[in-house]
Amino acid sequence: MKSLTRRLLPALLCALTLTAVAQTPSPTQDTGISVPNMDPSVRPGDNFYLYANGGYIARTHLPADRAGLSVFSILSDRSFEQVAAIISDATKSNAAAGSNERKIADLYRSYMDEAAIESHGLDSLKPRLAAIDAIHTQHELANALGLSLRADVDALNFTNFHTANIFGLWVAPSFNDPDHYAPYLLQGGIELPDRDYYLSTSDSMKEIRTKYLLHVSAMFRLAGLTDPEARATRVVALESAIAQQQISLADSEDIHKANNPWHPADFNAKAPGLDWPEFFRAAGLDKQQTFIVWQPSAFTGEAALVASQPIDAWKDLLAYHLIEQYGYATSKALAEERFAFFGTTLSGTTKMRPRDFRADVLVSTTLGDAVGQIYAQRFFSPEAKSQAEAIVANLLVAFRTRLENLTWMAPATKKEAITKLGTLKVSVGYPDHWRSYAALNITPDNLFANLWNAGLFEYHDSLSRIGQPTDRKEWCMTPQTVNAVNLPLDNGLNFPAAILQPPFFDPSGPAAHNYGAIGTIIGHEISHTFDSEGAAFDSKGRVRNWWTPEDLAHFNAVTAALAAQYDTYTPFPDVHVIGRQTLSENIADVAGLAAAFDAFHTSLKGSVAPKVADFTGDQQFFIAFGQNWGSVTRDAALRQQVLTDPHAPGEYRALTVRNEDGWYKAFDIQPNDKLYLAPKDRVRIW
Ligand SMILES: [Zn+2]
């Protein structure tokens, strides 16, 4: 929940994503607010989202291979065009074996070489499927489950809580010793995006489950396994049982429930059923003396299922998850079946993204820093960096002033908050140093091997960090990523180069637009430092309760009102936005908007902002903010987003303006306007 929008790229590898890269002509101008994107027939007080974006929505038609388009996807488009140029140059460079350029070129080739993929075919999967088939004892099952562990989750930075492996590993600064990295273990075990897909009794979810059973069966059949229907039935039953043991996304987001240090002996005592010593031995974690278990009840429940459910069901689950994760790299038929379910049924797209695009995405994520190093050099000017840093500095001043003027917070708490703001490390554009890919072996003609090696490379890299001193300057996003992130355990922010471009940011554009667009995004990330999660970490990144009970009571009361505000938004008759699940992000939007509005006014130094298309500076500021969230999304994808994303859909993020007094003044919003909130109902936090 710390990032600005959900991390989309891993899913994109199979073209499953909600928003990513647009093909429609850019609907925004490169400077200032986009008037053609607006709908002047809508009154701003009735539907500010449509007022700011109605023109864009009306003329945006989703191509068959897109689940959604948005302003973020316009920028992603641009970023991927830039990345494509970097990759294309690498393929022509004939770079030395072992160099980053050569790895970029070879990974790209391995994805594009469909003949090589089909010639290796299922042979790549067979030895691994045979190993699963040879499991006969609980000891061997624990070994296989341990071998499946990967570093594929992230609880606080990207907030990715999903892994299909039984558990997921995340290595990050320790809650209890933030100067060193510690292993966090998270719940997992299901392939569908969230436990609600297994547990909900709504008709639409039942229909998805019926299609899912057919899909699992088809995957087994296409991978050449016997009895595909019986295996699929066992897998879905076991995943459903696992889903019942999982805790909800909203509960997973509550870090006050997550700091559970377990020693190896605790696993046997608190979560009997799995042969834990063998699990940890296979996972390369048998020397580790402490883990932080994020969702203890799920570990208890899932370990019990290992003992209570038939071993054949677990073998089928392991086989299916292997086929689902890697099958697309071994056969066109498996890739198409996977897309038919995850791309079409779950996201509403009917066509895959072009192959070369998917290859670019794979390279840009797997070799993120290798591509990013070239990207930052080539596409991020020193001028953009210094101007973005100036906006960040003004936002920090605005926050500091707001903290100093707070009346509800105890002086001691306020002092620590201001200290925390003072030690916040804000990095703009790209990291100071880059990771090495020396240990990652890439070949030009075996995609499966490359994907397998890349997964292990990430895992071993994470293992090697455990116990090491924390690198406070580390980045968790690549420069080519259109997003921004707050790293609470590092007390740091990353603003990648790729988001610091029009339409979010233009060094030569009007201040009203820059503050309304990128300024509110910067404010959003800064505010995570002080939201319901950030408040759990002190200025050194330690988990420490530095708030008085009265501070916390006030904060909880105000934010409960905000959660209730979002609960009223209903994109579908059977689904409403989950106020508690999206609370941290909504707080960040409210606070970011307020601080950016202050910073905009400070930047004017007493002068009047020039009008653009007859809009005042304040109007441009709010329109720019509303236009950040313009989007068109297919229903299936929107449903998935509401259930699995800590961020509310863009339509509702734009309505954050309801809580900002300046918006009422700028557009003369009156009590008879639909979005009007009485001053006492406007949520003010910082
Ligand atoms: Zn956020």
XYZ file of C-alpha atoms and ligand atoms in Angstrom:
687
model
C 0.000 0.000 0.000
C 3.021 2.172 -0.051
C 3.240 2.481 -3.788
C 1.150 4.928 -5.747
C -0.566 2.327 -7.859
C -0.476 -1.404 -7.878
C 2.587 -3.159 -9.199
C 1.475 -4.408 -12.575
C 4.499 -5.599 -14.412
C 4.850 -9.210 -13.271
C 1.287 -9.925 -14.336
C 1.955 -8.144 -17.575
C 4.380 -10.853 -18.597
C 1.368 -12.859 -19.556
C -0.558 -9.798 -20.641
C -2.983 -9.992 -17.754
C -2.641 -6.513 -16.479
C -5.263 -3.948 -15.613
C -3.512 -0.867 -16.851
C -0.257 -0.659 -18.612
C 0.419 0.655 -22.020
C -1.942 2.640 -24.204
C -2.333 2.470 -27.943
C -4.768 5.308 -28.332
C -3.224 8.598 -29.399
C -2.093 10.562 -26.396
C -5.193 12.431 -25.232
C -3.293 14.955 -23.175
C -1.235 17.861 -24.312
C 2.318 17.916 -23.153
C 1.969 21.116 -21.175
C -0.592 21.887 -18.511
C -4.089 20.526 -18.075
C -5.797 18.881 -21.036
C -8.984 20.730 -21.956
C -10.024 18.160 -24.605
C -9.958 15.496 -21.894
C -12.640 17.349 -19.915
C -16.411 17.248 -20.264
C -17.739 20.807 -19.871
C -21.340 19.547 -19.826
C -20.754 17.977 -16.393
C -20.850 20.281 -13.382
C -17.694 19.894 -11.273
C -19.770 19.649 -8.088
C -21.885 16.826 -9.485
C -19.139 14.533 -10.774
C -15.665 15.973 -10.653
C -14.144 12.828 -12.138
C -16.251 13.098 -15.307
C -15.836 16.869 -15.421
C -12.047 16.406 -15.567
C -11.970 13.242 -17.692
C -15.283 12.870 -19.573
C -13.762 13.767 -22.944
C -10.960 11.250 -22.502
C -13.368 8.514 -21.430
C -15.792 9.179 -24.293
C -13.187 8.864 -27.003
C -11.070 6.063 -25.488
C -11.859 2.657 -26.920
C -10.144 -0.302 -25.364
C -8.271 -2.453 -27.846
C -8.944 -6.189 -27.476
C -5.622 -6.742 -25.729
C -6.159 -4.138 -23.038
C -8.008 -4.553 -19.747
C -7.820 -0.845 -19.119
C -6.243 2.423 -20.159
C -5.320 5.396 -18.038
C -2.977 8.334 -17.771
C -0.532 5.927 -16.150
C -0.732 3.739 -19.226
C 0.039 6.684 -21.505
C 3.254 7.154 -19.582
C 3.929 3.424 -19.472
C 3.598 3.477 -23.247
C 6.254 6.102 -23.470
C 8.481 4.293 -20.998
C 8.165 1.036 -22.933
C 8.944 2.743 -26.226
C 12.116 3.988 -24.572
C 12.869 0.564 -23.114
C 12.226 -1.045 -26.515
C 14.856 1.254 -28.042
C 17.372 0.244 -25.354
C 16.689 -3.449 -25.974
C 16.815 -3.062 -29.728
C 20.215 -1.375 -29.466
C 21.441 -4.182 -27.202
C 20.409 -6.833 -29.731
C 22.440 -5.041 -32.410
C 25.489 -4.387 -30.247
C 27.059 -7.869 -30.235
C 28.118 -7.171 -26.659
C 30.619 -9.360 -24.791
C 29.347 -12.560 -23.174
C 28.421 -11.939 -19.536
C 27.829 -8.199 -19.998
C 24.493 -6.618 -19.090
C 23.854 -5.692 -22.745
C 24.397 -9.292 -23.806
C 21.986 -10.550 -21.138
C 19.377 -8.015 -22.256
C 19.769 -9.161 -25.868
C 19.772 -12.883 -25.054
C 16.734 -12.751 -22.785
C 14.823 -10.848 -25.461
C 15.829 -13.391 -28.108
C 14.778 -16.322 -25.933
C 11.275 -14.855 -25.631
C 10.988 -14.070 -29.336
C 12.281 -17.463 -30.510
C 8.990 -19.371 -30.599
C 10.523 -22.234 -32.561
C 13.084 -22.838 -29.795
C 10.324 -22.665 -27.169
C 8.281 -25.321 -28.961
C 11.338 -27.494 -29.642
C 12.218 -27.680 -25.925
C 8.505 -27.906 -25.255
C 7.231 -29.934 -22.359
C 10.652 -31.579 -21.962
C 11.552 -28.595 -19.780
C 8.739 -29.370 -17.358
C 9.039 -33.154 -17.370
C 11.931 -33.662 -14.907
C 10.247 -31.338 -12.433
C 6.856 -32.996 -12.856
C 8.539 -36.396 -12.420
C 10.121 -35.203 -9.161
C 6.686 -34.183 -7.878
C 5.228 -37.527 -8.980
C 7.932 -39.327 -6.981
C 6.792 -37.814 -3.671
C 5.523 -40.534 -1.332
C 6.082 -39.274 2.213
C 5.359 -36.177 4.273
C 9.113 -35.674 4.476
C 9.406 -35.579 0.681
C 6.372 -33.319 0.422
C 7.937 -30.858 2.876
C 11.101 -30.927 0.774
C 9.160 -30.097 -2.408
C 7.233 -27.299 -0.668
C 10.521 -25.857 0.628
C 12.078 -25.999 -2.841
C 9.120 -24.034 -4.216
C 9.723 -21.034 -1.926
C 10.602 -17.843 -3.819
C 11.158 -14.168 -2.985
C 7.922 -13.192 -4.708
C 5.993 -11.179 -2.108
C 6.471 -7.747 -0.563
C 4.377 -6.634 2.364
C 5.255 -2.957 2.707
C 6.909 -1.469 -0.374
C 5.064 -2.870 -3.383
C 2.454 -4.484 -1.172
C 2.227 -7.693 -3.142
C 0.619 -10.223 -0.814
C -0.024 -12.924 -3.402
C 1.978 -16.041 -4.170
C 0.701 -19.355 -5.460
C 3.523 -21.160 -3.615
C 2.477 -22.343 -0.161
C 4.348 -19.421 1.402
C 6.342 -16.442 0.142
C 9.629 -14.935 1.361
C 10.272 -11.217 1.672
C 13.650 -9.973 2.920
C 13.584 -6.440 4.315
C 14.915 -4.446 7.272
C 13.741 -6.138 10.457
C 10.803 -4.732 12.368
C 12.814 -5.180 15.553
C 16.317 -4.366 14.285
C 15.929 -2.099 11.242
C 19.707 -1.883 10.789
C 19.721 -5.470 9.493
C 17.709 -7.446 6.948
C 15.389 -10.181 8.204
C 13.270 -12.892 6.526
C 9.511 -12.321 6.553
C 7.213 -15.219 5.649
C 3.769 -14.575 4.133
C 0.749 -16.783 3.472
C 0.222 -18.247 -0.006
C -1.001 -21.338 -1.806
C -3.771 -20.158 -4.138
C -3.592 -19.274 -7.811
C -6.661 -17.001 -8.047
C -5.962 -13.373 -7.062
C -7.570 -13.373 -3.621
C -9.327 -15.693 -1.158
C -12.678 -14.027 -1.993
C -12.603 -15.738 -5.390
C -12.929 -19.062 -3.519
C -15.191 -17.980 -0.678
C -17.662 -15.453 -2.090
C -21.187 -16.729 -2.643
C -22.082 -14.149 -5.314
C -23.223 -15.479 -8.695
C -20.400 -13.802 -10.585
C -17.775 -15.424 -8.348
C -19.475 -18.821 -8.629
C -19.317 -18.470 -12.405
C -15.608 -17.658 -12.233
C -15.031 -20.772 -10.088
C -16.827 -22.971 -12.624
C -14.585 -21.619 -15.375
C -11.523 -21.977 -13.164
C -12.129 -25.693 -12.650
C -12.296 -26.158 -16.425
C -9.126 -24.113 -16.828
C -7.128 -26.158 -14.292
C -8.292 -29.313 -16.003
C -7.250 -27.950 -19.420
C -3.787 -27.037 -18.111
C -3.255 -30.603 -16.842
C -4.451 -32.042 -20.145
C -2.245 -29.764 -22.248
C 0.761 -30.582 -20.064
C 0.198 -34.260 -20.823
C -0.894 -35.458 -17.366
C -3.396 -38.287 -16.857
C -6.858 -37.802 -15.286
C -6.952 -34.032 -15.748
C -10.527 -33.629 -14.434
C -9.909 -35.567 -11.225
C -6.671 -33.685 -10.615
C -8.374 -30.341 -11.218
C -11.141 -31.176 -8.755
C -8.560 -32.034 -6.084
C -6.563 -28.851 -6.751
C -9.544 -26.521 -6.547
C -10.791 -28.245 -3.390
C -7.374 -27.908 -1.754
C -6.942 -24.282 -2.837
C -10.412 -23.540 -1.430
C -9.397 -25.103 1.888
C -6.223 -22.978 1.872
C -8.246 -19.858 1.058
C -10.338 -20.503 4.176
C -7.179 -20.426 6.275
C -5.923 -17.172 4.766
C -6.653 -13.820 6.351
C -8.163 -10.989 4.311
C -6.138 -8.388 2.456
C -7.392 -5.682 4.831
C -6.096 -7.698 7.800
C -2.800 -8.455 6.053
C -2.290 -4.713 5.610
C -2.457 -4.160 9.365
C 1.175 -4.242 10.408
C 0.205 -4.291 14.079
C -0.814 -7.901 13.496
C 2.305 -8.786 11.519
C 5.257 -8.520 13.888
C 5.370 -12.152 15.005
C 8.955 -13.353 15.457
C 9.058 -17.160 15.381
C 12.070 -19.360 16.099
C 12.358 -22.686 14.273
C 10.876 -24.528 17.262
C 7.843 -22.234 17.229
C 6.810 -23.553 13.825
C 6.478 -27.100 15.175
C 4.693 -25.868 18.270
C 2.370 -23.292 16.728
C 1.852 -24.742 13.247
C 2.095 -28.543 13.432
C 1.482 -30.655 10.332
C 4.339 -29.630 8.035
C 7.803 -31.139 8.495
C 9.304 -27.712 9.116
C 12.982 -28.738 9.517
C 12.872 -30.374 6.083
C 10.931 -27.451 4.612
C 13.568 -24.966 5.811
C 16.442 -27.243 4.799
C 15.110 -27.460 1.233
C 14.531 -23.696 1.193
C 18.111 -22.990 2.284
C 16.892 -21.445 5.534
C 17.848 -24.154 8.033
C 20.508 -21.991 9.713
C 18.097 -19.099 10.261
C 17.185 -18.555 13.907
C 14.282 -16.077 13.604
C 11.557 -15.395 11.063
C 8.799 -12.830 11.130
C 5.537 -14.615 10.375
C 3.097 -12.137 8.859
C -0.156 -14.077 9.225
C 0.320 -16.647 12.025
C -3.194 -18.102 11.837
C -2.734 -18.874 8.140
C 0.542 -20.676 8.877
C -1.198 -22.760 11.524
C -4.082 -23.523 9.183
C -2.033 -24.271 6.089
C 0.456 -26.481 7.946
C -2.467 -28.460 9.353
C -3.775 -28.974 5.813
C -0.422 -30.455 4.790
C -1.033 -33.264 7.273
C -4.788 -33.619 6.910
C -5.247 -33.479 3.133
C -4.312 -36.399 0.867
C -0.727 -36.293 -0.361
C -1.993 -36.768 -3.930
C -3.939 -33.520 -3.685
C -0.752 -31.696 -2.643
C 1.171 -33.310 -5.506
C -1.487 -32.155 -7.949
C -1.344 -28.667 -6.469
C 2.451 -28.522 -6.854
C 2.224 -29.814 -10.430
C -0.512 -27.379 -11.373
C 1.293 -24.374 -9.889
C 4.456 -25.358 -11.799
C 2.529 -25.648 -15.066
C 0.657 -22.394 -14.450
C 3.781 -20.439 -13.646
C 6.154 -21.777 -16.291
C 3.977 -23.518 -18.887
C 3.734 -20.456 -21.105
C 7.493 -20.705 -21.628
C 7.201 -24.266 -22.899
C 4.198 -24.360 -25.203
C 1.961 -22.042 -27.178
C -1.099 -24.092 -26.218
C -0.405 -23.616 -22.497
C 0.244 -19.906 -23.009
C -3.077 -19.512 -24.841
C -5.052 -21.461 -22.240
C -3.489 -19.418 -19.457
C -4.405 -16.210 -21.220
C -7.967 -17.406 -21.906
C -8.558 -17.685 -18.186
C -6.436 -14.991 -16.551
C -6.534 -12.541 -19.458
C -10.101 -13.000 -20.618
C -12.178 -14.430 -17.758
C -10.464 -12.503 -14.974
C -9.552 -9.285 -16.802
C -11.847 -9.052 -19.815
C -9.180 -8.802 -22.522
C -9.647 -10.994 -25.583
C -6.262 -10.631 -27.216
C -2.712 -10.927 -25.922
C -0.334 -7.989 -26.167
C 2.051 -8.273 -29.133
C 4.888 -10.712 -28.522
C 7.675 -8.153 -28.851
C 5.952 -5.981 -26.265
C 5.711 -8.887 -23.834
C 9.378 -9.623 -24.478
C 10.269 -6.019 -23.610
C 8.277 -6.269 -20.373
C 10.032 -9.496 -19.425
C 13.475 -7.989 -20.023
C 12.613 -4.746 -18.255
C 11.452 -6.568 -15.119
C 13.918 -9.485 -15.023
C 16.965 -7.296 -15.736
C 15.429 -4.180 -14.201
C 18.598 -2.396 -13.119
C 20.541 -3.339 -16.264
C 17.863 -1.651 -18.374
C 17.323 1.095 -15.781
C 20.943 2.189 -15.734
C 20.822 2.897 -19.470
C 17.327 4.369 -19.175
C 18.343 6.923 -16.536
C 21.369 8.007 -18.567
C 19.461 8.338 -21.796
C 16.031 9.640 -20.817
C 16.275 11.624 -17.593
C 17.769 15.096 -17.871
C 19.641 16.794 -15.013
C 17.153 19.663 -15.450
C 14.152 17.385 -14.820
C 15.933 15.936 -11.791
C 16.668 19.313 -10.216
C 13.160 20.682 -10.868
C 11.510 17.579 -9.463
C 13.762 17.877 -6.411
C 12.626 21.491 -5.991
C 8.969 20.380 -5.967
C 9.835 17.678 -3.418
C 11.540 20.310 -1.225
C 8.450 22.550 -1.320
C 6.211 19.600 -0.452
C 8.411 18.744 2.531
C 8.148 22.341 3.754
C 4.354 22.210 3.341
C 4.181 19.016 5.377
C 6.409 20.401 8.074
C 4.221 23.496 8.399
C 1.104 21.350 8.587
C 2.651 19.183 11.297
C 3.705 22.254 13.285
C 0.190 23.686 13.092
C -1.664 20.526 14.103
C -3.840 21.078 17.133
C -4.824 17.474 17.868
C -1.387 15.930 18.254
C 0.539 15.854 21.554
C 3.758 17.945 21.491
C 6.046 14.925 21.972
C 4.383 13.013 19.140
C 4.572 16.065 16.940
C 8.278 16.408 17.670
C 8.965 12.819 16.612
C 6.838 13.301 13.464
C 8.894 16.351 12.516
C 12.126 14.423 13.218
C 10.846 11.623 11.012
C 10.134 14.069 8.215
C 13.647 15.500 8.633
C 15.298 12.096 8.234
C 13.134 11.004 5.279
C 15.428 10.028 2.399
C 13.909 11.159 -0.883
C 15.512 9.753 -4.039
C 14.568 11.190 -7.405
C 15.072 9.515 -10.778
C 17.405 6.586 -10.153
C 19.487 4.917 -7.414
C 23.074 5.788 -6.480
C 24.270 2.297 -7.289
C 23.059 -0.618 -9.378
C 22.647 -4.299 -8.673
C 24.883 -6.859 -10.353
C 23.514 -9.605 -12.605
C 26.813 -11.518 -12.664
C 25.201 -14.516 -10.943
C 22.292 -14.713 -13.412
C 22.906 -17.004 -16.353
C 20.895 -16.091 -19.496
C 20.866 -18.089 -22.734
C 19.463 -16.921 -26.077
C 17.508 -20.089 -26.854
C 15.874 -21.426 -23.705
C 13.153 -19.238 -22.232
C 12.108 -21.758 -19.595
C 15.678 -22.021 -18.270
C 15.960 -18.234 -18.193
C 12.731 -17.817 -16.210
C 13.665 -20.599 -13.824
C 17.146 -19.146 -13.285
C 15.749 -15.643 -12.809
C 13.374 -16.849 -10.067
C 16.251 -18.595 -8.283
C 18.547 -15.589 -8.791
C 16.051 -13.350 -6.999
C 15.575 -15.926 -4.271
C 19.299 -16.453 -3.638
C 19.880 -12.724 -3.769
C 17.264 -12.326 -1.018
C 18.797 -15.149 1.046
C 22.231 -13.510 0.798
C 20.871 -10.276 2.268
C 19.500 -11.855 5.458
C 21.457 -10.550 8.461
C 23.398 -8.019 6.379
C 23.418 -4.306 7.330
C 20.536 -2.356 5.791
C 21.402 -0.270 2.750
C 19.426 2.914 3.426
C 19.874 4.102 -0.124
C 18.441 1.023 -1.767
C 15.708 1.338 -4.360
C 12.849 -1.066 -4.777
C 11.612 0.303 -8.098
C 13.451 0.606 -11.392
C 13.847 4.034 -13.074
C 11.675 2.890 -16.018
C 8.689 2.161 -13.729
C 5.728 4.558 -13.870
C 4.997 4.594 -10.163
C 6.324 5.956 -6.880
C 6.918 4.285 -3.553
C 7.402 4.857 0.151
C 9.715 2.393 1.935
C 8.589 2.574 5.570
C 11.370 0.400 6.977
C 13.984 2.609 5.293
C 12.079 5.855 5.932
C 12.688 6.576 2.254
C 10.872 7.498 -0.956
C 11.644 6.532 -4.565
C 10.374 8.642 -7.472
C 11.473 6.815 -10.634
C 12.497 8.797 -13.721
C 9.625 7.345 -15.769
C 6.882 9.042 -13.729
C 8.658 12.399 -13.915
C 7.454 13.051 -17.454
C 4.406 14.733 -19.039
C 1.509 14.544 -18.352
C 2.506 14.169 -14.688
C 5.444 16.515 -14.802
C 6.864 18.965 -17.291
C 9.845 21.094 -16.212
C 8.648 23.847 -18.557
C 4.920 23.552 -17.725
C 2.710 25.718 -15.471
C 3.263 25.319 -11.716
C -0.501 24.831 -11.171
C -0.369 21.723 -13.307
C 2.907 20.341 -11.964
C 1.743 20.672 -8.349
C -1.732 19.279 -9.104
C -0.311 16.316 -11.039
C 3.139 15.205 -9.754
C 2.957 17.383 -6.610
C -0.049 15.498 -5.242
C 1.735 12.223 -6.049
C 4.831 13.336 -4.137
C 2.584 14.486 -1.280
C 0.826 11.114 -1.367
C 4.114 9.257 -0.845
C 5.357 11.635 1.872
C 2.097 11.215 3.759
C 2.545 7.422 3.909
C 5.286 8.260 6.392
C 2.531 9.342 8.801
C -0.457 7.183 7.874
C -1.883 4.234 9.786
C 1.157 2.158 8.798
C 3.789 4.870 8.803
C 2.713 5.817 12.314
C 3.901 2.387 13.417
C 7.519 3.172 12.443
C 9.657 5.782 14.146
C 12.270 8.058 12.529
C 14.777 5.189 12.448
C 12.385 2.716 10.811
C 11.841 0.815 14.075
C 8.402 -0.509 14.954
C 7.652 1.627 17.947
C 4.479 3.151 19.239
C 5.407 6.828 19.393
C 1.849 8.129 19.483
C -0.107 8.842 22.657
C -3.404 6.950 23.064
C -5.240 10.271 22.522
C -3.379 10.912 19.247
C -4.262 7.450 18.046
C -7.903 7.754 19.086
C -8.250 10.996 17.136
C -6.506 9.532 14.086
C -8.684 6.401 14.165
C -11.902 8.412 14.458
C -11.033 10.700 11.563
C -9.823 7.916 9.324
C -12.886 5.784 10.110
C -14.941 8.595 8.629
C -12.801 8.432 5.497
C -13.252 4.648 5.276
C -17.021 5.172 5.555
C -16.867 7.791 2.776
C -15.261 5.247 0.426
C -17.607 2.428 1.442
C -20.404 4.423 -0.197
C -18.836 4.112 -3.677
C -20.364 1.168 -5.575
C -18.922 0.261 -8.982
C -21.164 -2.865 -9.135
C -24.441 -3.763 -7.399
C -22.742 -6.613 -5.499
C -19.376 -4.902 -4.896
C -18.511 -1.650 -3.170
C -15.104 -0.075 -2.607
C -13.742 -1.507 0.646
C -13.024 1.540 2.782
C -10.813 -0.285 5.261
C -8.778 -2.114 2.577
C -8.085 1.151 0.724
C -7.762 3.369 3.807
C -4.010 3.959 3.803
C -4.072 4.967 0.146
C -7.093 7.216 0.603
C -5.465 8.943 3.565
C -2.388 9.477 1.396
C -4.529 10.990 -1.362
C -6.269 13.391 1.062
C -3.006 14.445 2.688
C -1.065 14.648 -0.586
C -3.709 16.864 -2.153
C -3.762 19.219 0.833
C 0.035 19.524 1.087
C 0.500 19.974 -2.660
C -2.121 22.746 -2.650
C -0.137 24.546 0.074
C 3.149 23.982 -1.750
C 1.653 25.331 -4.987
C 0.668 28.529 -3.222
C 4.111 28.816 -1.609
C 5.746 28.407 -5.022
C 3.809 31.425 -6.336
C 5.613 33.679 -3.838
C 2.644 36.036 -3.687
C 2.079 36.331 -7.439
C -1.111 35.247 -9.209
C -0.863 32.049 -11.264
C -1.457 32.698 -14.975
C -4.791 31.533 -16.362
C -4.805 28.688 -18.877
C -7.863 28.288 -21.136
C -9.668 30.671 -18.780
C -9.105 28.439 -15.738
C -7.603 30.036 -12.641
C -4.464 28.586 -11.077
C -6.466 26.850 -8.341
C -8.877 25.384 -10.893
C -5.965 24.093 -12.987
C -4.443 22.548 -9.866
C -7.579 20.519 -9.059
C -8.274 19.603 -12.689
C -4.684 18.341 -13.002
C -5.218 16.212 -9.890
C -8.513 14.833 -11.277
C -6.817 14.065 -14.585
C -4.197 11.915 -12.831
C -6.966 9.370 -12.331
C -8.691 9.321 -15.732
C -9.166 5.690 -16.738
C -11.274 3.262 -18.714
C -11.374 -0.283 -17.321
C -13.180 -3.472 -18.304
C -15.710 -4.728 -15.765
C -13.898 -7.982 -14.964
C -10.652 -6.144 -14.346
C -12.376 -3.473 -12.266
C -13.999 -6.152 -10.121
C -10.580 -7.745 -9.579
C -9.098 -4.370 -8.692
C -11.756 -3.565 -6.109
C -11.209 -6.904 -4.370
C -7.420 -7.193 -4.548
C -5.945 -3.701 -4.707
C -5.199 -1.516 -1.678
C -5.887 1.449 -4.004
C -9.429 2.558 -4.848
C -10.307 2.747 -8.565
C -9.212 6.030 -10.206
C -12.774 7.322 -10.450
C -13.010 7.491 -6.665
C -9.469 8.723 -6.110
C -10.388 11.823 -8.133
C -13.214 12.494 -5.661
C -10.654 13.104 -2.904
C -11.245 16.798 -3.721
C -14.476 16.634 -1.672
C -12.331 16.874 1.451
C -10.367 19.952 0.399
C -11.768 23.415 1.227
C -9.781 24.985 -1.623
C -11.734 22.920 -4.144
C -15.073 24.297 -2.912
C -13.744 27.819 -3.318
C -12.123 27.235 -6.712
C -15.322 25.897 -8.312
C -17.924 27.616 -6.108
C -19.327 24.281 -4.920
C -22.608 24.733 -3.028
C -24.695 22.521 -0.688
C -27.010 21.496 -3.525
C -24.094 19.969 -5.490
C -23.984 16.157 -5.365
C -20.399 15.933 -4.138
C -20.841 18.617 -1.490
C -19.755 17.697 2.022
C -20.521 19.993 4.923
C -17.291 21.408 6.419
C -17.653 19.145 9.464
C -17.812 16.060 7.198
C -14.693 16.908 5.202
C -11.888 14.653 6.365
C -8.778 16.563 7.442
C -5.908 14.600 8.844
C -2.655 16.527 8.580
Zn 0.283 4.925 -1.827
